[in-house]
Coordinates of N, CA and C in Angstrom, one line a residue:
G1 N 49.4 -10.8 -54.0 CA 48.4 -11.1 -53.1 C 48.9 -12.2 -52.1
D2 N 48.2 -12.3 -51.1 CA 48.6 -13.3 -50.0 C 47.7 -14.6 -50.0
F3 N 46.7 -14.6 -50.9 CA 45.9 -15.9 -51.0 C 45.4 -16.1 -52.5
I4 N 45.0 -17.2 -52.8 CA 44.2 -17.5 -54.0 C 42.8 -17.9 -53.6
G5 N 41.8 -17.5 -54.4 CA 40.4 -17.9 -54.1 C 40.1 -18.9 -55.0
V6 N 39.2 -19.8 -54.5 CA 38.7 -20.9 -55.3 C 37.1 -20.8 -55.1
V7 N 36.4 -20.5 -56.1 CA 35.0 -20.2 -56.0 C 34.2 -21.4 -56.8
G8 N 33.2 -21.8 -56.1 CA 32.5 -22.9 -56.7 C 31.1 -22.9 -56.2
D9 N 30.2 -23.6 -56.9 CA 28.9 -23.9 -56.3 C 28.8 -25.2 -55.7
K10 N 27.6 -25.7 -55.3 CA 27.5 -26.9 -54.4 C 28.1 -28.0 -55.1
K11 N 27.8 -28.2 -56.4 CA 28.4 -29.3 -57.2 C 30.0 -29.3 -57.3
A12 N 30.5 -28.2 -57.0 CA 32.0 -28.1 -57.2 C 32.7 -28.2 -55.8
E13 N 32.1 -28.6 -54.8 CA 32.8 -28.7 -53.4 C 33.8 -29.7 -53.5
R14 N 33.7 -30.7 -54.2 CA 34.9 -31.8 -54.3 C 36.0 -31.1 -55.1
I15 N 35.8 -30.4 -56.0 CA 37.0 -29.8 -56.7 C 37.6 -28.7 -55.8
M16 N 36.9 -27.9 -55.1 CA 37.4 -26.9 -54.2 C 38.2 -27.6 -53.2
A17 N 37.7 -28.6 -52.6 CA 38.4 -29.5 -51.5 C 39.7 -30.0 -52.1
A18 N 39.6 -30.5 -53.3 CA 40.9 -31.1 -53.9 C 41.9 -30.1 -54.1
F19 N 41.5 -28.8 -54.5 CA 42.5 -27.8 -54.8 C 43.2 -27.5 -53.4
K20 N 42.3 -27.3 -52.4 CA 42.9 -26.8 -51.1 C 43.7 -27.9 -50.5
E21 N 43.4 -29.3 -50.8 CA 44.2 -30.3 -50.2 C 45.6 -30.4 -51.0
A22 N 45.5 -30.3 -52.4 CA 46.8 -30.3 -53.2 C 47.7 -29.2 -52.8
A23 N 47.2 -28.0 -52.6 CA 48.0 -26.9 -52.2 C 48.6 -27.1 -50.9
G24 N 47.8 -27.6 -50.0 CA 48.4 -27.9 -48.6 C 49.5 -28.9 -48.6
L25 N 49.4 -29.9 -49.5 CA 50.4 -30.9 -49.5 C 51.6 -30.5 -50.3
H26 N 51.4 -29.8 -51.4 CA 52.5 -29.6 -52.4 C 53.0 -28.1 -52.4
V27 N 52.2 -27.2 -51.9 CA 52.6 -25.8 -51.9 C 52.0 -25.2 -50.6
P28 N 52.6 -25.6 -49.5 CA 52.1 -25.3 -48.2 C 52.0 -23.7 -47.9
E29 N 53.0 -23.0 -48.6 CA 53.1 -21.6 -48.4 C 51.9 -20.8 -49.1
L30 N 51.1 -21.5 -49.9 CA 50.1 -20.9 -50.7 C 48.8 -20.9 -49.8
K31 N 48.3 -19.8 -49.4 CA 47.0 -19.7 -48.7 C 45.9 -19.8 -49.6
V32 N 45.0 -20.8 -49.5 CA 43.9 -21.0 -50.3 C 42.5 -20.7 -49.5
V33 N 41.8 -19.7 -50.1 CA 40.5 -19.4 -49.5 C 39.4 -19.9 -50.5
T34 N 38.5 -20.8 -50.0 CA 37.3 -21.4 -50.8 C 36.1 -20.6 -50.4
Y35 N 35.3 -20.5 -51.4 CA 34.0 -19.9 -51.2 C 32.9 -20.6 -52.1
R36 N 31.9 -21.1 -51.4 CA 30.8 -21.8 -52.1 C 29.7 -20.8 -52.3
T37 N 29.5 -20.5 -53.5 CA 28.4 -19.4 -53.9 C 27.1 -20.1 -54.0
P38 N 26.0 -19.5 -53.5 CA 24.7 -20.0 -53.7 C 24.1 -19.7 -55.0
A39 N 23.2 -20.4 -55.5 CA 22.4 -20.2 -56.7 C 23.2 -19.8 -57.9
R40 N 24.3 -20.7 -58.1 CA 25.1 -20.6 -59.3 C 25.8 -19.2 -59.4
G41 N 25.9 -18.5 -58.3 CA 26.5 -17.1 -58.3 C 25.6 -16.0 -58.7
F42 N 24.3 -16.3 -58.9 CA 23.5 -15.2 -59.3 C 23.2 -14.1 -58.2
L43 N 23.4 -14.5 -56.9 CA 23.3 -13.6 -55.8 C 24.5 -12.9 -55.6
V44 N 25.6 -13.4 -56.0 CA 26.9 -12.6 -55.9 C 27.5 -12.6 -57.4
P45 N 27.1 -11.7 -58.2 CA 27.5 -11.7 -59.5 C 28.9 -11.7 -59.9
E46 N 29.8 -11.1 -58.9 CA 31.2 -11.2 -59.2 C 31.8 -12.6 -59.3
T47 N 30.9 -13.6 -58.7 CA 31.4 -14.9 -58.8 C 31.2 -15.6 -60.1
R48 N 30.6 -14.9 -61.0 CA 30.3 -15.4 -62.4 C 31.2 -14.7 -63.4
F49 N 32.3 -14.0 -63.0 CA 33.1 -13.2 -63.9 C 34.1 -14.0 -64.7
S50 N 33.8 -15.2 -65.0 CA 34.8 -16.0 -65.8 C 34.1 -17.1 -66.6
D51 N 34.9 -17.9 -67.2 CA 34.4 -18.9 -68.2 C 33.8 -20.1 -67.4
H52 N 33.8 -20.2 -66.1 CA 33.2 -21.4 -65.5 C 31.7 -21.3 -65.3
A53 N 31.1 -20.0 -65.4 CA 29.7 -19.8 -65.2 C 28.8 -20.6 -66.1
P54 N 29.1 -20.7 -67.4 CA 28.3 -21.5 -68.3 C 28.3 -23.0 -67.8
F55 N 29.4 -23.5 -67.3 CA 29.3 -24.9 -66.9 C 28.5 -25.0 -65.6
W56 N 28.5 -24.1 -64.8 CA 27.5 -24.1 -63.7 C 26.1 -24.1 -64.2
D57 N 25.8 -23.2 -65.2 CA 24.4 -23.2 -65.7 C 24.0 -24.4 -66.4
A58 N 25.0 -25.2 -67.0 CA 24.7 -26.5 -67.7 C 24.7 -27.7 -66.7
G59 N 24.9 -27.3 -65.4 CA 24.9 -28.5 -64.4 C 26.1 -29.2 -64.2
Y60 N 27.3 -28.7 -64.7 CA 28.6 -29.3 -64.4 C 29.3 -28.7 -63.3
P61 N 30.1 -29.4 -62.5 CA 30.9 -28.9 -61.5 C 32.1 -28.1 -62.1
A62 N 32.2 -26.9 -61.6 CA 33.3 -26.0 -62.1 C 33.7 -25.0 -61.1
V63 N 35.0 -24.6 -61.2 CA 35.5 -23.5 -60.2 C 36.1 -22.4 -61.0
M64 N 36.2 -21.3 -60.2 CA 36.9 -20.1 -60.7 C 38.1 -19.9 -59.7
I65 N 39.3 -20.1 -60.2 CA 40.5 -19.9 -59.4 C 41.0 -18.4 -59.7
T66 N 40.9 -17.7 -58.6 CA 41.0 -16.2 -58.8 C 41.9 -15.5 -57.8
D67 N 42.7 -14.6 -58.2 CA 43.3 -13.7 -57.2 C 42.5 -12.5 -56.9
T68 N 41.2 -12.5 -57.3 CA 40.2 -11.5 -57.0 C 40.2 -10.4 -58.1
A69 N 41.1 -10.4 -59.0 CA 41.1 -9.6 -60.2 C 41.1 -8.1 -59.8
M70 N 40.1 -7.3 -60.2 CA 40.0 -5.9 -60.1 C 39.9 -5.5 -58.6
F71 N 39.5 -6.4 -57.7 CA 39.4 -6.0 -56.4 C 40.8 -6.0 -55.6
R72 N 41.8 -6.6 -56.3 CA 43.1 -6.6 -55.7 C 44.1 -5.8 -56.6
N73 N 43.9 -5.9 -57.9 CA 44.8 -5.3 -58.8 C 44.2 -4.1 -59.6
P74 N 44.5 -2.9 -59.2 CA 43.8 -1.8 -59.8 C 44.2 -1.6 -61.3
N75 N 45.2 -2.4 -61.8 CA 45.6 -2.3 -63.2 C 44.8 -3.3 -64.1
Y76 N 44.0 -4.2 -63.5 CA 43.3 -5.2 -64.1 C 42.5 -4.7 -65.4
H77 N 42.8 -5.2 -66.6 CA 42.2 -4.9 -67.8 C 42.3 -3.5 -68.2
T78 N 43.5 -2.9 -67.8 CA 43.8 -1.5 -68.3 C 45.1 -1.7 -69.1
P79 N 45.6 -0.5 -69.7 CA 46.9 -0.6 -70.4 C 48.1 -0.8 -69.5
F80 N 47.8 -0.6 -68.1 CA 48.8 -0.8 -67.1 C 48.9 -2.3 -66.6
D81 N 48.0 -3.1 -67.1 CA 47.9 -4.6 -66.7 C 49.1 -5.3 -67.5
T82 N 50.2 -5.2 -67.0 CA 51.4 -5.8 -67.6 C 52.1 -6.9 -66.7
S83 N 53.0 -7.6 -67.2 CA 53.5 -8.6 -66.4 C 54.3 -8.1 -65.3
E84 N 54.8 -6.9 -65.4 CA 55.6 -6.3 -64.3 C 54.7 -6.1 -63.1
T85 N 53.4 -6.0 -63.2 CA 52.5 -5.8 -62.0 C 52.1 -7.1 -61.4
L86 N 52.6 -8.2 -61.9 CA 52.1 -9.5 -61.5 C 53.3 -10.2 -60.7
S87 N 53.0 -11.2 -59.9 CA 54.0 -12.0 -59.2 C 54.2 -13.3 -59.9
A88 N 55.4 -13.5 -60.5 CA 55.6 -14.8 -61.2 C 55.7 -16.0 -60.1
D89 N 56.2 -15.6 -58.9 CA 56.3 -16.7 -57.8 C 54.9 -17.1 -57.5
F90 N 54.0 -16.1 -57.3 CA 52.7 -16.5 -56.9 C 51.9 -17.3 -57.9
M91 N 52.1 -16.9 -59.2 CA 51.5 -17.7 -60.4 C 52.1 -19.0 -60.4
A92 N 53.4 -19.2 -60.2 CA 54.0 -20.5 -60.1 C 53.5 -21.5 -59.0
Q93 N 53.2 -20.9 -57.9 CA 52.5 -21.6 -56.7 C 51.2 -22.0 -57.1
V94 N 50.4 -21.1 -57.7 CA 49.1 -21.5 -58.1 C 49.0 -22.6 -59.2
A95 N 49.9 -22.5 -60.1 CA 50.0 -23.4 -61.3 C 50.4 -24.8 -60.6
E96 N 51.4 -24.8 -59.7 CA 51.7 -26.1 -59.1 C 50.6 -26.7 -58.4
A97 N 49.8 -26.0 -57.6 CA 48.7 -26.5 -56.9 C 47.7 -27.1 -57.9
L98 N 47.5 -26.3 -58.9 CA 46.5 -26.7 -60.0 C 47.0 -28.0 -60.7
I99 N 48.2 -28.1 -61.0 CA 48.7 -29.3 -61.6 C 48.4 -30.6 -60.7
H100 N 48.7 -30.4 -59.4 CA 48.5 -31.5 -58.5 C 47.0 -31.8 -58.3
T101 N 46.2 -30.8 -58.3 CA 44.7 -30.9 -58.2 C 44.2 -31.8 -59.4
V102 N 44.5 -31.3 -60.7 CA 44.0 -31.9 -61.8 C 44.6 -33.4 -61.8
G103 N 45.9 -33.6 -61.5 CA 46.3 -35.0 -61.5 C 45.5 -35.9 -60.5
G104 N 45.2 -35.3 -59.4 CA 44.4 -36.1 -58.4 C 43.0 -36.3 -58.8
L105 N 42.4 -35.4 -59.5 CA 41.0 -35.5 -59.9 C 40.9 -36.4 -61.2
T106 N 42.0 -36.7 -61.9 CA 41.9 -37.6 -63.1 C 41.9 -39.0 -62.7
L107 N 42.2 -39.3 -61.6 CA 42.1 -40.7 -61.1 C 40.6 -41.2 -61.3
P108 N 40.5 -42.4 -61.8 CA 39.0 -42.9 -62.1 C 38.1 -42.7 -61.1
S109 N 38.5 -42.9 -59.8 CA 37.5 -42.9 -58.6 C 37.3 -41.4 -58.3
S110 N 38.0 -40.5 -58.9 CA 37.9 -39.0 -58.4 C 37.2 -38.1 -59.4
V111 N 36.9 -38.6 -60.6 CA 36.3 -37.7 -61.6 C 35.0 -37.3 -61.2
P112 N 34.6 -35.9 -61.1 CA 33.3 -35.5 -60.6 C 32.3 -35.8 -61.7
S113 N 31.1 -36.2 -61.3 CA 30.1 -36.4 -62.3 C 29.2 -35.3 -62.4
R114 N 28.4 -35.2 -63.5 CA 27.5 -34.1 -63.6 C 26.3 -34.1 -62.7

């Protein structure tokens, strides 16, 4: 894919912005698309397709970092969903952006509150 998506609700705006900023500074070739979903994702159910949704429901800021799964990879969750169908370079770019995001958010003044 040519972008990574970062999906969050209103409480996660700070995390989404931090990821986009970290990617821009440390992995400028990685295109980041952020999407703020309304109503904790209930209006767009696809935004709840991962482990972040229970955190939204409990009132915590959380994001889903996604390559859009089955919307981009027809092999998603099939026997053909193998490492050969994935891009190691793209995964490395996302991981690097995530490392810098978490590093930045763990500074005492940056930790999001509930």
